[in-house]
PDB file of C-alpha atoms in Angstrom:
ATOM      1  CA  GLY D 294    -112.415 117.708  39.148  1.00 70.00           C
ATOM      2  CA  ALA D 295    -113.145 115.863  42.321  1.00 86.00           C
ATOM      3  CA  ASN D 296    -113.014 117.210  45.878  1.00 91.00           C
ATOM      4  CA  GLY D 297    -114.149 120.800  45.251  1.00 93.00           C
ATOM      5  CA  CYS D 298    -114.186 122.924  48.426  1.00 94.00           C
ATOM      6  CA  GLU D 299    -112.357 120.109  50.195  1.00 92.00           C
ATOM      7  CA  TYR D 300    -111.293 121.274  53.646  1.00 89.00           C
ATOM      8  CA  MET D 301    -112.685 124.758  53.015  1.00 94.00           C
ATOM      9  CA  THR D 302    -112.468 126.731  56.263  1.00 95.00           C
ATOM     10  CA  GLY D 303    -113.885 130.137  55.321  1.00 95.00           C
ATOM     11  CA  GLY D 304    -115.013 132.450  52.579  1.00 95.00           C
ATOM     12  CA  VAL D 305    -117.720 132.015  49.964  1.00 96.00           C
ATOM     13  CA  ALA D 306    -117.521 130.074  46.710  1.00 97.00           C
ATOM     14  CA  VAL D 307    -119.932 130.252  43.784  1.00 98.00           C
ATOM     15  CA  ILE D 308    -119.559 127.418  41.292  1.00 97.00           C
ATOM     16  CA  LEU D 309    -121.313 127.957  37.959  1.00 97.00           C
ATOM     17  CA  GLY D 310    -120.175 124.720  36.341  1.00 93.00           C
ATOM     18  CA  GLU D 311    -120.122 120.998  37.053  1.00 92.00           C
ATOM     19  CA  VAL D 312    -118.563 119.674  40.231  1.00 95.00           C
ATOM     20  CA  GLY D 313    -116.785 116.364  40.577  1.00 93.00           C
ATOM     21  CA  ASP D 314    -117.326 113.638  43.126  1.00 94.00           C
ATOM     22  CA  ASN D 315    -116.732 114.126  46.840  1.00 95.00           C
ATOM     23  CA  PHE D 316    -117.632 117.837  46.823  1.00 95.00           C
ATOM     24  CA  ALA D 317    -117.190 119.534  50.229  1.00 96.00           C
ATOM     25  CA  ALA D 318    -115.398 116.630  51.895  1.00 94.00           C
ATOM     26  CA  GLY D 319    -114.099 117.967  55.183  1.00 92.00           C
ATOM     27  CA  MET D 320    -115.581 121.435  54.630  1.00 95.00           C
ATOM     28  CA  SER D 321    -115.636 123.066  58.068  1.00 95.00           C
ATOM     29  CA  GLY D 322    -116.273 126.744  57.323  1.00 96.00           C
ATOM     30  CA  GLY D 323    -117.492 129.166  54.721  1.00 96.00           C
ATOM     31  CA  MET D 324    -120.398 128.752  52.339  1.00 97.00           C
ATOM     32  CA  ALA D 325    -120.728 127.473  48.793  1.00 97.00           C
ATOM     33  CA  PHE D 326    -123.367 128.000  46.123  1.00 98.00           C
ATOM     34  CA  VAL D 327    -123.439 125.489  43.273  1.00 98.00           C
ATOM     35  CA  PHE D 328    -125.365 125.839  40.014  1.00 98.00           C
ATOM     36  CA  ASP D 329    -126.635 122.377  39.105  1.00 97.00           C
ATOM     37  CA  ALA D 330    -127.960 122.433  35.538  1.00 94.00           C
ATOM     38  CA  GLY D 331    -127.840 118.652  35.193  1.00 94.00           C
ATOM     39  CA  ASP D 332    -129.451 117.813  38.537  1.00 95.00           C
ATOM     40  CA  ARG D 333    -126.435 115.691  39.555  1.00 95.00           C
ATOM     41  CA  PHE D 334    -125.126 117.580  42.572  1.00 96.00           C
ATOM     42  CA  ALA D 335    -126.835 115.464  45.249  1.00 94.00           C
ATOM     43  CA  ARG D 336    -124.946 112.400  43.985  1.00 95.00           C
ATOM     44  CA  ARG D 337    -121.600 114.204  44.091  1.00 95.00           C
ATOM     45  CA  VAL D 338    -121.642 115.998  47.439  1.00 96.00           C
ATOM     46  CA  ASN D 339    -120.031 114.370  50.464  1.00 94.00           C
ATOM     47  CA  PRO D 340    -122.753 114.344  53.160  1.00 94.00           C
ATOM     48  CA  ASP D 341    -120.430 113.759  56.118  1.00 94.00           C
ATOM     49  CA  SER D 342    -119.693 117.378  57.003  1.00 92.00           C
ATOM     50  CA  VAL D 343    -122.249 119.543  55.140  1.00 96.00           C
ATOM     51  CA  VAL D 344    -125.919 120.165  54.550  1.00 96.00           C
ATOM     52  CA  TRP D 345    -127.248 121.392  51.223  1.00 97.00           C
ATOM     53  CA  GLN D 346    -130.528 122.911  50.191  1.00 97.00           C
ATOM     54  CA  ARG D 347    -132.183 125.168  47.657  1.00 97.00           C
ATOM     55  CA  PHE D 348    -132.466 128.861  48.558  1.00 97.00           C
ATOM     56  CA  ALA D 349    -134.696 129.333  51.595  1.00 96.00           C
ATOM     57  CA  SER D 350    -133.285 132.681  52.750  1.00 96.00           C
ATOM     58  CA  ARG D 351    -133.508 135.990  50.941  1.00 96.00           C
ATOM     59  CA  HIS D 352    -130.179 137.031  52.508  1.00 96.00           C
ATOM     60  CA  TRP D 353    -128.246 134.054  51.153  1.00 97.00           C
ATOM     61  CA  GLU D 354    -129.912 134.226  47.741  1.00 98.00           C
ATOM     62  CA  GLU D 355    -128.975 137.909  47.467  1.00 98.00           C
ATOM     63  CA  THR D 356    -125.424 137.087  48.591  1.00 98.00           C
ATOM     64  CA  CYS D 357    -125.075 134.546  45.787  1.00 98.00           C
ATOM     65  CA  ARG D 358    -126.631 136.828  43.197  1.00 98.00           C
ATOM     66  CA  ALA D 359    -124.366 139.748  44.203  1.00 98.00           C
ATOM     67  CA  LEU D 360    -121.289 137.567  43.783  1.00 98.00           C
ATOM     68  CA  ILE D 361    -122.437 136.502  40.317  1.00 98.00           C
ATOM     69  CA  GLU D 362    -123.082 140.155  39.409  1.00 98.00           C
ATOM     70  CA  ALA D 363    -119.536 141.043  40.517  1.00 98.00           C
ATOM     71  CA  HIS D 364    -118.206 138.154  38.431  1.00 98.00           C
ATOM     72  CA  VAL D 365    -120.051 139.453  35.353  1.00 98.00           C
ATOM     73  CA  GLN D 366    -118.709 142.978  35.937  1.00 98.00           C
ATOM     74  CA  GLN D 367    -115.140 141.786  36.304  1.00 98.00           C
ATOM     75  CA  THR D 368    -115.068 139.155  33.567  1.00 98.00           C
ATOM     76  CA  GLY D 369    -117.856 139.956  31.117  1.00 98.00           C
ATOM     77  CA  SER D 370    -119.037 136.338  31.381  1.00 98.00           C
ATOM     78  CA  ARG D 371    -122.003 135.845  29.069  1.00 98.00           C
ATOM     79  CA  TRP D 372    -122.841 132.557  30.805  1.00 97.00           C
ATOM     80  CA  ALA D 373    -123.175 134.251  34.195  1.00 98.00           C
ATOM     81  CA  ALA D 374    -125.033 137.222  32.686  1.00 98.00           C
ATOM     82  CA  GLY D 375    -127.527 134.790  31.161  1.00 98.00           C
ATOM     83  CA  LEU D 376    -128.150 133.225  34.571  1.00 98.00           C
ATOM     84  CA  LEU D 377    -128.874 136.676  36.003  1.00 98.00           C
ATOM     85  CA  GLU D 378    -131.194 137.607  33.128  1.00 98.00           C
ATOM     86  CA  ASP D 379    -133.267 134.483  33.786  1.00 98.00           C
ATOM     87  CA  TRP D 380    -132.787 134.506  37.577  1.00 98.00           C
ATOM     88  CA  GLU D 381    -136.361 133.602  38.554  1.00 97.00           C
ATOM     89  CA  ARG D 382    -136.048 130.305  36.707  1.00 97.00           C
ATOM     90  CA  GLN D 383    -132.324 129.640  37.188  1.00 98.00           C
ATOM     91  CA  ARG D 384    -132.311 130.327  40.954  1.00 98.00           C
ATOM     92  CA  GLU D 385    -134.117 127.008  41.423  1.00 97.00           C
ATOM     93  CA  ARG D 386    -131.031 125.189  40.108  1.00 98.00           C
ATOM     94  CA  PHE D 387    -128.701 126.472  42.821  1.00 98.00           C
ATOM     95  CA  TRP D 388    -127.717 124.539  45.923  1.00 98.00           C
ATOM     96  CA  GLN D 389    -126.485 126.246  49.053  1.00 98.00           C
ATOM     97  CA  VAL D 390    -123.851 124.199  50.882  1.00 97.00           C
ATOM     98  CA  CYS D 391    -123.040 124.862  54.534  1.00 97.00           C
ATOM     99  CA  PRO D 392    -120.835 122.961  56.986  1.00 96.00           C
ATOM    100  CA  LYS D 393    -122.877 121.296  59.710  1.00 95.00           C
ATOM    101  CA  GLU D 394    -120.655 122.763  62.413  1.00 93.00           C
ATOM    102  CA  MET D 395    -121.442 126.303  61.185  1.00 94.00           C
ATOM    103  CA  LEU D 396    -125.236 126.024  61.374  1.00 94.00           C
ATOM    104  CA  SER D 397    -125.505 127.380  64.914  1.00 92.00           C
ATOM    105  CA  ARG D 398    -122.979 130.167  64.229  1.00 93.00           C
ATOM    106  CA  LEU D 399    -124.438 131.771  61.115  1.00 92.00           C
ATOM    107  CA  ALA D 400    -125.332 135.469  61.390  1.00 91.00           C
ATOM    108  CA  HIS D 401    -128.270 134.734  59.050  1.00 93.00           C
ATOM    109  CA  PRO D 402    -130.088 131.384  59.206  1.00 92.00           C
ATOM    110  CA  LEU D 403    -130.309 129.212  56.114  1.00 94.00           C
ATOM    111  CA  ASP D 404    -134.100 129.429  56.196  1.00 94.00           C
ATOM    112  CA  ASP D 405    -136.112 132.638  56.635  1.00 91.00           C
ATOM    113  CA  GLY D 406    -138.863 130.507  58.191  1.00 86.00           C
ATOM    114  CA  ALA D 407    -136.557 129.665  61.107  1.00 65.00           C
ATOM    115  CA  ARG D 408    -136.168 133.357  61.941  1.00 55.00           C
ATOM    116  CA  ALA D 409    -139.950 133.856  61.809  1.00 48.00           C
ATOM    117  CA  LEU D 410    -140.432 130.956  64.256  1.00 47.00           C
ATOM    118  CA  GLU D 411    -137.829 132.407  66.647  1.00 51.00           C
ATOM    119  CA  ALA D 412    -139.570 135.792  66.595  1.00 46.00           C
ATOM    120  CA  ALA D 413    -142.950 134.200  67.345  1.00 43.00           C
ATOM    121  CA  GLU D 414    -141.645 132.375  70.445  1.00 46.00           C
TER     122      GLU D 414
END
């Protein structure tokens, strides 16, 4: 349905299916990872309070993958197991969604390149 992760204030969500319109409206905390098989996510996310990007950080990619692995262990989901088996190709279909107000407070930046630039300065 519509308004997924609306007013989310913390935690981490991994969505392996379609999202409805107005995703992340009012999201002020936490992190979301969305699998976008149909390449429709950018038209459904609410840009007012979040940024979204493909994986650019090994830490955040591993966080998402670990959560999917836990989901497979707990549920036996063949869909999720298939994503893990073909991770190198399927990882490119994930979006990472982060509230704008959290960007300066993240323990790990969204982009590993940002950390390399900080270290060089």
